[in-house]
PDB file of C-alpha atoms in Angstrom:
ATOM      1  CA  MET A 231      33.549 218.320  17.446  1.00 38.00           C
ATOM      2  CA  ALA A 232      30.296 217.126  20.159  1.00 39.00           C
ATOM      3  CA  PRO A 233      29.916 213.823  21.134  1.00 39.00           C
ATOM      4  CA  LEU A 234      27.748 211.124  19.321  1.00 39.00           C
ATOM      5  CA  ALA A 235      24.280 210.401  21.025  1.00 38.00           C
ATOM      6  CA  ALA A 236      24.420 206.468  22.374  1.00 42.00           C
ATOM      7  CA  PRO A 237      21.822 204.529  24.006  1.00 40.00           C
ATOM      8  CA  GLN A 238      23.007 204.142  27.298  1.00 39.00           C
ATOM      9  CA  GLY A 239      25.822 201.104  27.991  1.00 54.00           C
ATOM     10  CA  THR A 240      26.096 201.604  24.254  1.00 78.00           C
ATOM     11  CA  LEU A 241      28.517 203.432  22.354  1.00 87.00           C
ATOM     12  CA  PRO A 242      28.988 204.876  19.310  1.00 91.00           C
ATOM     13  CA  PRO A 243      30.239 202.062  16.831  1.00 95.00           C
ATOM     14  CA  LEU A 244      34.430 202.839  15.263  1.00 98.00           C
ATOM     15  CA  ARG A 245      35.626 203.047  11.826  1.00 98.00           C
ATOM     16  CA  PHE A 246      38.576 200.672  11.195  1.00 98.00           C
ATOM     17  CA  GLY A 247      40.794 201.025   8.629  1.00 98.00           C
ATOM     18  CA  TYR A 248      44.522 199.046   7.727  1.00 98.00           C
ATOM     19  CA  GLY A 249      47.675 201.169   6.160  1.00 98.00           C
ATOM     20  CA  THR A 250      48.873 199.777   2.766  1.00 98.00           C
ATOM     21  CA  ASN A 251      52.201 201.453   3.636  1.00 97.00           C
ATOM     22  CA  GLY A 252      51.631 197.269   6.029  1.00 98.00           C
ATOM     23  CA  LEU A 253      50.844 195.852   2.411  1.00 98.00           C
ATOM     24  CA  ALA A 254      53.294 196.777   0.801  1.00 97.00           C
ATOM     25  CA  ASP A 255      53.542 193.907  -1.803  1.00 96.00           C
ATOM     26  CA  LEU A 256      50.162 193.720  -2.718  1.00 98.00           C
ATOM     27  CA  ARG A 257      48.891 195.256  -6.018  1.00 98.00           C
ATOM     28  CA  LEU A 258      46.915 198.369  -5.105  1.00 98.00           C
ATOM     29  CA  ASP A 259      43.450 196.242  -6.059  1.00 98.00           C
ATOM     30  CA  ASP A 260      44.205 193.236  -3.790  1.00 98.00           C
ATOM     31  CA  ALA A 261      45.536 194.781  -1.195  1.00 98.00           C
ATOM     32  CA  LEU A 262      41.944 197.063  -1.936  1.00 98.00           C
ATOM     33  CA  SER A 263      39.729 193.444  -1.693  1.00 98.00           C
ATOM     34  CA  LEU A 264      41.351 192.081   0.786  1.00 98.00           C
ATOM     35  CA  LEU A 265      40.083 194.325   2.812  1.00 98.00           C
ATOM     36  CA  ALA A 266      36.738 194.865   2.013  1.00 98.00           C
ATOM     37  CA  ASP A 267      36.462 191.182   2.300  1.00 98.00           C
ATOM     38  CA  LEU A 268      37.993 191.083   5.676  1.00 98.00           C
ATOM     39  CA  GLY A 269      35.516 193.718   7.140  1.00 98.00           C
ATOM     40  CA  TYR A 270      37.061 196.993   6.800  1.00 98.00           C
ATOM     41  CA  ASP A 271      35.863 199.443   6.500  1.00 98.00           C
ATOM     42  CA  GLY A 272      38.305 201.698   5.037  1.00 98.00           C
ATOM     43  CA  VAL A 273      41.999 201.995   4.323  1.00 98.00           C
ATOM     44  CA  GLY A 274      44.730 204.552   5.435  1.00 98.00           C
ATOM     45  CA  LEU A 275      46.376 205.223   1.434  1.00 98.00           C
ATOM     46  CA  THR A 276      50.117 205.920   1.347  1.00 98.00           C
ATOM     47  CA  LEU A 277      51.057 207.816  -2.321  1.00 98.00           C
ATOM     48  CA  ASP A 278      54.257 205.204  -2.895  1.00 98.00           C
ATOM     49  CA  HIS A 279      54.960 203.875  -6.625  1.00 96.00           C
ATOM     50  CA  MET A 280      53.589 200.502  -5.907  1.00 95.00           C
ATOM     51  CA  HIS A 281      50.023 202.614  -4.907  1.00 96.00           C
ATOM     52  CA  LEU A 282      48.997 205.219  -6.459  1.00 98.00           C
ATOM     53  CA  ASP A 283      52.313 206.621  -7.811  1.00 98.00           C
ATOM     54  CA  PRO A 284      51.957 210.617  -6.681  1.00 98.00           C
ATOM     55  CA  LEU A 285      55.126 211.343  -9.668  1.00 97.00           C
ATOM     56  CA  ALA A 286      53.725 209.197 -12.259  1.00 97.00           C
ATOM     57  CA  PRO A 287      51.781 210.517 -15.688  1.00 97.00           C
ATOM     58  CA  GLY A 288      48.454 209.778 -15.643  1.00 98.00           C
ATOM     59  CA  LEU A 289      47.535 210.498 -11.562  1.00 98.00           C
ATOM     60  CA  ALA A 290      44.167 212.112 -12.284  1.00 97.00           C
ATOM     61  CA  ALA A 291      43.440 209.437 -14.529  1.00 98.00           C
ATOM     62  CA  ARG A 292      44.548 206.456 -12.381  1.00 98.00           C
ATOM     63  CA  THR A 293      43.124 208.505  -8.942  1.00 98.00           C
ATOM     64  CA  ARG A 294      38.923 208.328 -11.133  1.00 98.00           C
ATOM     65  CA  ARG A 295      40.104 204.700 -11.192  1.00 98.00           C
ATOM     66  CA  VAL A 296      40.539 203.754  -7.309  1.00 98.00           C
ATOM     67  CA  ALA A 297      37.807 205.930  -6.167  1.00 98.00           C
ATOM     68  CA  GLN A 298      35.516 203.858  -8.431  1.00 98.00           C
ATOM     69  CA  ARG A 299      37.215 200.669  -6.948  1.00 98.00           C
ATOM     70  CA  LEU A 300      36.677 202.287  -3.361  1.00 98.00           C
ATOM     71  CA  ASP A 301      32.768 203.131  -3.896  1.00 98.00           C
ATOM     72  CA  ALA A 302      32.548 200.137  -4.850  1.00 98.00           C
ATOM     73  CA  LEU A 303      34.405 198.005  -2.178  1.00 98.00           C
ATOM     74  CA  GLY A 304      32.072 200.399  -0.528  1.00 98.00           C
ATOM     75  CA  LEU A 305      35.701 201.678   1.887  1.00 98.00           C
ATOM     76  CA  GLY A 306      36.643 204.494   3.371  1.00 98.00           C
ATOM     77  CA  VAL A 307      39.357 206.621   2.840  1.00 98.00           C
ATOM     78  CA  ALA A 308      42.388 208.979   4.597  1.00 98.00           C
ATOM     79  CA  VAL A 309      45.811 209.760   2.003  1.00 98.00           C
ATOM     80  CA  GLU A 310      49.167 209.217   4.135  1.00 98.00           C
ATOM     81  CA  THR A 311      52.243 210.197   2.842  1.00 98.00           C
ATOM     82  CA  GLY A 312      54.663 208.402   4.316  1.00 96.00           C
ATOM     83  CA  ALA A 313      56.687 207.058   1.824  1.00 96.00           C
ATOM     84  CA  ARG A 314      59.617 206.255   2.126  1.00 95.00           C
ATOM     85  CA  TYR A 315      61.685 206.227  -0.680  1.00 97.00           C
ATOM     86  CA  VAL A 316      59.176 208.475  -3.059  1.00 96.00           C
ATOM     87  CA  LEU A 317      60.902 211.324  -3.392  1.00 96.00           C
ATOM     88  CA  ASP A 318      64.568 210.874  -3.085  1.00 95.00           C
ATOM     89  CA  PRO A 319      65.824 207.082  -3.855  1.00 93.00           C
ATOM     90  CA  ARG A 320      68.493 207.332  -1.505  1.00 95.00           C
ATOM     91  CA  ARG A 321      67.270 209.656   0.909  1.00 95.00           C
ATOM     92  CA  LYS A 322      64.419 207.515   3.557  1.00 94.00           C
ATOM     93  CA  HIS A 323      61.728 210.738   4.040  1.00 94.00           C
ATOM     94  CA  GLY A 324      64.051 213.086   2.092  1.00 96.00           C
ATOM     95  CA  PRO A 325      63.694 216.075   1.088  1.00 98.00           C
ATOM     96  CA  SER A 326      61.644 216.682   4.971  1.00 98.00           C
ATOM     97  CA  LEU A 327      59.626 220.621   5.032  1.00 98.00           C
ATOM     98  CA  LEU A 328      62.678 220.905   6.828  1.00 98.00           C
ATOM     99  CA  ASP A 329      65.490 220.807   3.971  1.00 98.00           C
ATOM    100  CA  PRO A 330      68.013 223.197   4.600  1.00 98.00           C
ATOM    101  CA  ASP A 331      68.550 222.926   0.425  1.00 98.00           C
ATOM    102  CA  PRO A 332      64.686 225.426  -0.326  1.00 98.00           C
ATOM    103  CA  ASP A 333      63.926 223.346  -3.479  1.00 98.00           C
ATOM    104  CA  GLY A 334      64.203 220.384  -1.766  1.00 97.00           C
ATOM    105  CA  ARG A 335      61.753 221.400   0.902  1.00 98.00           C
ATOM    106  CA  ALA A 336      58.855 222.583  -2.573  1.00 98.00           C
ATOM    107  CA  ARG A 337      59.548 219.101  -3.272  1.00 98.00           C
ATOM    108  CA  ARG A 338      57.701 218.222  -0.359  1.00 98.00           C
ATOM    109  CA  THR A 339      55.051 220.914  -0.165  1.00 98.00           C
ATOM    110  CA  ASP A 340      54.654 219.858  -3.927  1.00 98.00           C
ATOM    111  CA  LEU A 341      53.876 216.300  -2.730  1.00 98.00           C
ATOM    112  CA  LEU A 342      51.994 217.350  -0.321  1.00 98.00           C
ATOM    113  CA  VAL A 343      49.675 219.386  -2.074  1.00 98.00           C
ATOM    114  CA  ARG A 344      49.721 216.455  -4.646  1.00 98.00           C
ATOM    115  CA  ALA A 345      48.098 214.232  -1.321  1.00 98.00           C
ATOM    116  CA  VAL A 346      45.703 217.119  -1.472  1.00 98.00           C
ATOM    117  CA  ARG A 347      44.702 216.479  -4.239  1.00 98.00           C
ATOM    118  CA  VAL A 348      44.639 213.706  -4.970  1.00 98.00           C
ATOM    119  CA  ALA A 349      42.490 213.195  -1.423  1.00 98.00           C
ATOM    120  CA  ALA A 350      40.013 215.310  -2.512  1.00 98.00           C
ATOM    121  CA  ASP A 351      39.021 213.272  -6.055  1.00 98.00           C
ATOM    122  CA  LEU A 352      39.064 209.817  -3.432  1.00 98.00           C
ATOM    123  CA  GLY A 353      36.395 211.823  -0.844  1.00 98.00           C
ATOM    124  CA  ALA A 354      39.360 210.959   1.303  1.00 98.00           C
ATOM    125  CA  HIS A 355      38.416 212.337   4.807  1.00 97.00           C
ATOM    126  CA  ALA A 356      41.810 213.356   5.770  1.00 98.00           C
ATOM    127  CA  VAL A 357      45.519 214.361   4.621  1.00 98.00           C
ATOM    128  CA  HIS A 358      48.166 213.032   6.205  1.00 98.00           C
ATOM    129  CA  CYS A 359      51.962 214.312   7.064  1.00 98.00           C
ATOM    130  CA  PHE A 360      54.653 215.021   9.421  1.00 98.00           C
ATOM    131  CA  SER A 361      56.982 217.475   9.795  1.00 98.00           C
ATOM    132  CA  GLY A 362      60.548 215.134   9.935  1.00 97.00           C
ATOM    133  CA  THR A 363      63.552 215.201  11.692  1.00 97.00           C
ATOM    134  CA  VAL A 364      65.943 218.727  12.502  1.00 98.00           C
ATOM    135  CA  PRO A 365      68.918 218.619  10.418  1.00 97.00           C
ATOM    136  CA  GLU A 366      72.166 218.159  11.316  1.00 96.00           C
ATOM    137  CA  GLY A 367      73.503 222.465  11.678  1.00 96.00           C
ATOM    138  CA  THR A 368      69.940 223.470  12.029  1.00 97.00           C
ATOM    139  CA  ASP A 369      68.873 225.183  15.441  1.00 97.00           C
ATOM    140  CA  THR A 370      64.944 225.007  16.225  1.00 97.00           C
ATOM    141  CA  ASP A 371      63.556 228.159  15.545  1.00 98.00           C
ATOM    142  CA  THR A 372      64.927 227.939  12.096  1.00 98.00           C
ATOM    143  CA  ALA A 373      63.072 224.154  11.759  1.00 98.00           C
ATOM    144  CA  TRP A 374      59.789 225.486  12.961  1.00 98.00           C
ATOM    145  CA  GLN A 375      59.642 228.595  11.226  1.00 98.00           C
ATOM    146  CA  ARG A 376      60.776 226.208   7.917  1.00 98.00           C
ATOM    147  CA  LEU A 377      57.230 223.718   8.544  1.00 98.00           C
ATOM    148  CA  ALA A 378      55.098 226.805   8.818  1.00 98.00           C
ATOM    149  CA  GLU A 379      56.121 228.022   5.943  1.00 98.00           C
ATOM    150  CA  SER A 380      56.333 224.565   4.362  1.00 98.00           C
ATOM    151  CA  LEU A 381      53.387 224.044   5.318  1.00 98.00           C
ATOM    152  CA  ALA A 382      51.319 227.672   4.224  1.00 98.00           C
ATOM    153  CA  PRO A 383      50.756 226.210  -0.049  1.00 98.00           C
ATOM    154  CA  VAL A 384      49.338 222.848   1.234  1.00 98.00           C
ATOM    155  CA  LEU A 385      46.970 224.545   4.457  1.00 98.00           C
ATOM    156  CA  ASP A 386      45.819 226.938   0.975  1.00 98.00           C
ATOM    157  CA  ALA A 387      45.695 223.858  -1.056  1.00 98.00           C
ATOM    158  CA  ALA A 388      43.073 221.912   1.762  1.00 98.00           C
ATOM    159  CA  ALA A 389      41.311 225.435   2.199  1.00 97.00           C
ATOM    160  CA  SER A 390      40.229 225.140  -1.811  1.00 97.00           C
ATOM    161  CA  ALA A 391      40.138 221.405  -1.071  1.00 97.00           C
ATOM    162  CA  GLY A 392      38.074 221.348   1.827  1.00 97.00           C
ATOM    163  CA  ILE A 393      40.053 218.877   3.144  1.00 97.00           C
ATOM    164  CA  PRO A 394      42.004 218.294   6.942  1.00 97.00           C
ATOM    165  CA  LEU A 395      45.362 218.142   6.856  1.00 98.00           C
ATOM    166  CA  ALA A 396      46.078 216.345   9.956  1.00 98.00           C
ATOM    167  CA  VAL A 397      49.929 216.675  11.108  1.00 98.00           C
ATOM    168  CA  GLU A 398      51.586 213.499  12.709  1.00 98.00           C
ATOM    169  CA  PRO A 399      53.425 214.018  15.976  1.00 98.00           C
ATOM    170  CA  GLU A 400      56.207 211.642  15.759  1.00 97.00           C
ATOM    171  CA  PRO A 401      58.947 209.840  17.403  1.00 97.00           C
ATOM    172  CA  GLY A 402      62.482 211.784  17.027  1.00 96.00           C
ATOM    173  CA  HIS A 403      60.499 214.435  15.204  1.00 98.00           C
ATOM    174  CA  LEU A 404      60.920 218.758  15.187  1.00 98.00           C
ATOM    175  CA  LEU A 405      56.945 217.998  15.629  1.00 98.00           C
ATOM    176  CA  ALA A 406      57.069 214.746  18.312  1.00 98.00           C
ATOM    177  CA  THR A 407      54.162 215.560  21.601  1.00 98.00           C
ATOM    178  CA  LEU A 408      50.866 217.175  20.714  1.00 98.00           C
ATOM    179  CA  ALA A 409      52.449 220.027  22.436  1.00 98.00           C
ATOM    180  CA  ASP A 410      54.324 220.272  19.892  1.00 98.00           C
ATOM    181  CA  PHE A 411      51.444 220.138  16.900  1.00 98.00           C
ATOM    182  CA  HIS A 412      49.670 223.044  19.225  1.00 98.00           C
ATOM    183  CA  HIS A 413      53.022 225.082  19.364  1.00 98.00           C
ATOM    184  CA  LEU A 414      52.525 224.433  15.461  1.00 98.00           C
ATOM    185  CA  ARG A 415      49.139 225.488  14.897  1.00 98.00           C
ATOM    186  CA  ARG A 416      49.627 228.789  17.292  1.00 97.00           C
ATOM    187  CA  ALA A 417      52.484 229.615  15.414  1.00 96.00           C
ATOM    188  CA  LEU A 418      50.409 229.576  12.158  1.00 97.00           C
ATOM    189  CA  GLY A 419      47.104 231.546  13.804  1.00 97.00           C
ATOM    190  CA  ASP A 420      45.482 227.646  13.655  1.00 96.00           C
ATOM    191  CA  PRO A 421      43.738 227.803  10.515  1.00 97.00           C
ATOM    192  CA  GLU A 422      40.575 225.845  10.768  1.00 95.00           C
ATOM    193  CA  LEU A 423      41.691 223.387   7.911  1.00 96.00           C
ATOM    194  CA  LEU A 424      44.661 222.126  10.521  1.00 98.00           C
ATOM    195  CA  GLY A 425      44.142 219.500  11.872  1.00 98.00           C
ATOM    196  CA  LEU A 426      45.840 216.087  14.668  1.00 98.00           C
ATOM    197  CA  THR A 427      46.558 212.561  13.140  1.00 98.00           C
ATOM    198  CA  LEU A 428      47.285 210.779  16.814  1.00 98.00           C
ATOM    199  CA  ASP A 429      49.437 208.052  16.655  1.00 98.00           C
ATOM    200  CA  ILE A 430      48.005 205.326  19.657  1.00 98.00           C
ATOM    201  CA  GLY A 431      51.389 203.712  19.459  1.00 98.00           C
ATOM    202  CA  HIS A 432      53.448 207.267  19.483  1.00 98.00           C
ATOM    203  CA  CYS A 433      51.173 208.727  22.876  1.00 98.00           C
ATOM    204  CA  GLN A 434      51.965 204.897  24.802  1.00 98.00           C
ATOM    205  CA  CYS A 435      55.631 206.017  23.712  1.00 97.00           C
ATOM    206  CA  LEU A 436      55.846 209.206  24.527  1.00 96.00           C
ATOM    207  CA  GLU A 437      53.793 211.533  25.678  1.00 97.00           C
ATOM    208  CA  ARG A 438      53.232 212.423  29.458  1.00 96.00           C
ATOM    209  CA  LEU A 439      49.357 211.386  28.871  1.00 97.00           C
ATOM    210  CA  SER A 440      47.735 208.022  28.623  1.00 97.00           C
ATOM    211  CA  PRO A 441      46.531 207.269  24.902  1.00 98.00           C
ATOM    212  CA  ALA A 442      43.098 207.287  26.517  1.00 98.00           C
ATOM    213  CA  ASP A 443      43.800 210.794  28.022  1.00 98.00           C
ATOM    214  CA  CYS A 444      45.175 211.208  25.063  1.00 98.00           C
ATOM    215  CA  VAL A 445      42.305 211.050  22.535  1.00 98.00           C
ATOM    216  CA  ARG A 446      40.468 213.392  25.148  1.00 98.00           C
ATOM    217  CA  ALA A 447      43.069 215.719  25.012  1.00 98.00           C
ATOM    218  CA  ALA A 448      43.089 216.096  21.533  1.00 98.00           C
ATOM    219  CA  ALA A 449      39.837 215.403  20.250  1.00 98.00           C
ATOM    220  CA  PRO A 450      38.808 219.191  19.368  1.00 97.00           C
ATOM    221  CA  TRP A 451      41.826 218.520  16.409  1.00 98.00           C
ATOM    222  CA  LEU A 452      41.357 214.814  15.995  1.00 98.00           C
ATOM    223  CA  ARG A 453      40.930 214.265  11.782  1.00 98.00           C
ATOM    224  CA  HIS A 454      42.775 210.804  11.930  1.00 98.00           C
ATOM    225  CA  VAL A 455      43.460 207.759  14.271  1.00 98.00           C
ATOM    226  CA  GLN A 456      46.614 205.291  13.421  1.00 98.00           C
ATOM    227  CA  ILE A 457      47.147 202.425  15.674  1.00 98.00           C
ATOM    228  CA  GLU A 458      48.938 199.687  16.987  1.00 98.00           C
ATOM    229  CA  ASP A 459      50.879 198.275  19.772  1.00 98.00           C
ATOM    230  CA  MET A 460      54.470 199.612  20.938  1.00 98.00           C
ATOM    231  CA  ARG A 461      55.916 200.359  24.657  1.00 98.00           C
ATOM    232  CA  ARG A 462      57.080 202.946  26.440  1.00 97.00           C
ATOM    233  CA  GLY A 463      59.865 204.101  24.995  1.00 96.00           C
ATOM    234  CA  VAL A 464      60.486 202.648  22.900  1.00 97.00           C
ATOM    235  CA  HIS A 465      59.496 203.423  18.331  1.00 97.00           C
ATOM    236  CA  GLU A 466      58.966 200.288  17.019  1.00 97.00           C
ATOM    237  CA  HIS A 467      55.534 199.211  15.787  1.00 98.00           C
ATOM    238  CA  LEU A 468      54.278 196.509  17.548  1.00 98.00           C
ATOM    239  CA  PRO A 469      51.094 194.001  16.684  1.00 98.00           C
ATOM    240  CA  PHE A 470      48.512 193.901  18.535  1.00 98.00           C
ATOM    241  CA  GLY A 471      49.389 191.971  22.399  1.00 97.00           C
ATOM    242  CA  GLU A 472      52.791 191.854  21.620  1.00 98.00           C
ATOM    243  CA  GLY A 473      52.866 195.727  23.267  1.00 98.00           C
ATOM    244  CA  GLU A 474      51.899 197.305  26.197  1.00 98.00           C
ATOM    245  CA  ILE A 475      48.815 199.584  25.688  1.00 98.00           C
ATOM    246  CA  ASP A 476      44.986 198.655  27.047  1.00 97.00           C
ATOM    247  CA  PHE A 477      42.894 198.731  24.272  1.00 98.00           C
ATOM    248  CA  PRO A 478      39.184 199.199  25.436  1.00 98.00           C
ATOM    249  CA  PRO A 479      40.007 202.709  27.297  1.00 97.00           C
ATOM    250  CA  VAL A 480      41.561 204.073  24.053  1.00 98.00           C
ATOM    251  CA  LEU A 481      38.732 202.981  21.514  1.00 98.00           C
ATOM    252  CA  ALA A 482      36.465 203.560  24.274  1.00 97.00           C
ATOM    253  CA  ALA A 483      38.232 207.381  24.908  1.00 97.00           C
ATOM    254  CA  LEU A 484      37.441 207.536  20.575  1.00 98.00           C
ATOM    255  CA  ALA A 485      33.941 206.580  20.575  1.00 97.00           C
ATOM    256  CA  THR A 486      32.929 208.808  23.290  1.00 96.00           C
ATOM    257  CA  THR A 487      35.113 212.084  22.388  1.00 96.00           C
ATOM    258  CA  GLY A 488      32.667 211.961  18.696  1.00 95.00           C
ATOM    259  CA  TYR A 489      35.054 210.403  16.528  1.00 97.00           C
ATOM    260  CA  GLN A 490      34.138 209.732  13.088  1.00 94.00           C
ATOM    261  CA  GLY A 491      37.354 209.531  11.089  1.00 97.00           C
ATOM    262  CA  LEU A 492      39.028 205.856  10.296  1.00 98.00           C
ATOM    263  CA  THR A 493      41.637 204.519  12.221  1.00 98.00           C
ATOM    264  CA  VAL A 494      43.555 203.184  10.440  1.00 98.00           C
ATOM    265  CA  VAL A 495      46.252 200.199  11.390  1.00 98.00           C
ATOM    266  CA  GLU A 496      49.469 200.991  11.403  1.00 98.00           C
ATOM    267  CA  LEU A 497      51.989 197.783  10.626  1.00 98.00           C
ATOM    268  CA  PRO A 498      54.959 199.054   7.966  1.00 96.00           C
ATOM    269  CA  ARG A 499      57.240 196.832   9.132  1.00 95.00           C
ATOM    270  CA  HIS A 500      55.404 193.848   8.823  1.00 96.00           C
ATOM    271  CA  SER A 501      54.612 193.470   4.671  1.00 96.00           C
ATOM    272  CA  HIS A 502      56.467 190.652   4.582  1.00 95.00           C
ATOM    273  CA  ALA A 503      52.798 188.968   6.110  1.00 97.00           C
ATOM    274  CA  GLY A 504      50.249 192.185   5.752  1.00 98.00           C
ATOM    275  CA  PRO A 505      47.605 189.665   4.498  1.00 98.00           C
ATOM    276  CA  HIS A 506      47.815 187.628   8.515  1.00 98.00           C
ATOM    277  CA  PHE A 507      48.205 190.561  10.179  1.00 98.00           C
ATOM    278  CA  ALA A 508      45.677 192.068   8.723  1.00 98.00           C
ATOM    279  CA  ALA A 509      43.081 189.158   8.745  1.00 98.00           C
ATOM    280  CA  HIS A 510      44.306 189.304  12.536  1.00 98.00           C
ATOM    281  CA  SER A 511      43.709 192.548  13.776  1.00 98.00           C
ATOM    282  CA  LEU A 512      40.152 194.023  12.514  1.00 98.00           C
ATOM    283  CA  PRO A 513      38.889 190.615  15.172  1.00 98.00           C
ATOM    284  CA  PHE A 514      41.091 192.609  18.162  1.00 98.00           C
ATOM    285  CA  LEU A 515      39.707 195.429  17.874  1.00 98.00           C
ATOM    286  CA  ARG A 516      36.423 194.830  17.677  1.00 98.00           C
ATOM    287  CA  GLN A 517      36.652 192.746  20.516  1.00 98.00           C
ATOM    288  CA  ALA A 518      38.305 195.650  22.408  1.00 97.00           C
ATOM    289  CA  GLU A 519      35.814 197.683  20.683  1.00 97.00           C
ATOM    290  CA  ARG A 520      32.685 195.123  22.123  1.00 95.00           C
ATOM    291  CA  THR A 521      35.401 195.245  26.152  1.00 95.00           C
ATOM    292  CA  ALA A 522      35.407 199.501  25.669  1.00 94.00           C
ATOM    293  CA  ALA A 523      31.446 199.035  24.996  1.00 89.00           C
ATOM    294  CA  THR A 524      30.144 197.058  28.357  1.00 86.00           C
ATOM    295  CA  ALA A 525      33.108 198.452  30.352  1.00 75.00           C
ATOM    296  CA  PRO A 526      31.995 200.778  33.280  1.00 64.00           C
ATOM    297  CA  PRO A 527      33.406 204.391  33.024  1.00 58.00           C
ATOM    298  CA  GLY A 528      36.198 204.907  35.147  1.00 54.00           C
ATOM    299  CA  PRO A 529      38.254 207.641  36.326  1.00 52.00           C
ATOM    300  CA  ALA A 530      40.492 210.230  34.704  1.00 50.00           C
ATOM    301  CA  GLU A 531      43.631 207.384  33.684  1.00 55.00           C
ATOM    302  CA  ALA A 532      46.865 208.948  35.848  1.00 53.00           C
ATOM    303  CA  PHE A 533      50.294 209.304  33.510  1.00 55.00           C
ATOM    304  CA  GLN A 534      52.173 207.391  33.196  1.00 62.00           C
ATOM    305  CA  GLN A 535      56.148 207.423  33.872  1.00 59.00           C
ATOM    306  CA  PRO A 536      58.716 209.178  32.270  1.00 58.00           C
ATOM    307  CA  ALA A 537      59.451 208.558  28.711  1.00 56.00           C
ATOM    308  CA  PRO A 538      62.723 209.791  26.675  1.00 54.00           C
ATOM    309  CA  PRO A 539      64.253 213.465  26.478  1.00 54.00           C
ATOM    310  CA  HIS A 540      61.197 215.338  24.643  1.00 49.00           C
ATOM    311  CA  GLY A 541      61.380 213.717  20.510  1.00 48.00           C
ATOM    312  CA  ALA A 542      64.483 211.499  21.742  1.00 54.00           C
ATOM    313  CA  PRO A 543      63.989 208.842  18.703  1.00 49.00           C
ATOM    314  CA  SER A 544      64.796 205.306  20.097  1.00 46.00           C
ATOM    315  CA  THR A 545      67.337 203.166  20.257  1.00 38.00           C
ATOM    316  CA  ASP A 546      65.058 200.339  18.469  1.00 42.00           C
ATOM    317  CA  PRO A 547      66.181 199.805  14.340  1.00 38.00           C
ATOM    318  CA  GLU A 548      62.919 201.390  13.572  1.00 44.00           C
ATOM    319  CA  GLY A 549      63.751 205.376  15.232  1.00 43.00           C
ATOM    320  CA  SER A 550      62.216 208.329  14.331  1.00 42.00           C
ATOM    321  CA  SER A 551      60.833 207.779  10.772  1.00 44.00           C
ATOM    322  CA  ARG A 552      58.889 203.835  10.574  1.00 58.00           C
TER     323      ARG A 552
END
């Protein structure tokens, strides 16, 4: 994607959203109204039992109502699929695309196909997904094969709908890093609709490159962005200012590479105070954006210090799957 033209000394504005997985105690209509009132540009809508349940009856009609509400509020949307127990009330994020049971994998594939259809009806700019952790007793070659096979019908649906599928590297998962994304991309033959969800905190947690350099490296495939603060080697989504990330260079990188999708605040462990964190996150990001616009361009950032072993979840209770 070519960078957007901008007057000298300015950067193209970014579009900020907030994830409904951080507003799980609010009705969806209340959450959308809150975000519009706060000045957000959009929402990362996690399909879950409390917010546009993808498995309950009447999905098409309910989706139309949400689309009308988004349009009335002037909110953009990305569809996210990280609901913890939407498929299995006893297994967090289970079954995954890597599940040993073919029927389990098929259920996850069906959920993602449903998400693509919902995204098309909402006018979403992307559908987010992730690989899942490698099941015990499964070798990595088999896991990669299962992932590719499970995603094939989803990519077919994405191609039919014209909606990018944006896979997220997740610490502790089979697909944990940018390098893993490229491994999957090549295995699938580089399909046009396969893109990337870049979580800025995950870059800080695990990648060798700095978060800003991760943005630049990911730019050609970048279809969705999640953002929060985080510390090196610890997978814990933190409110802004509580981690180690320098945000102005990250936002400058997003702007100068021409990213035009939503940049969605991702604080799923903070739903107990979701309205508070939603109210405080947007001013922080806008201030960081203003700082980025006035700072002189600098050299590329250095590699970070070594992180945990590739794909390793941290010892933090948040672990590898939020």
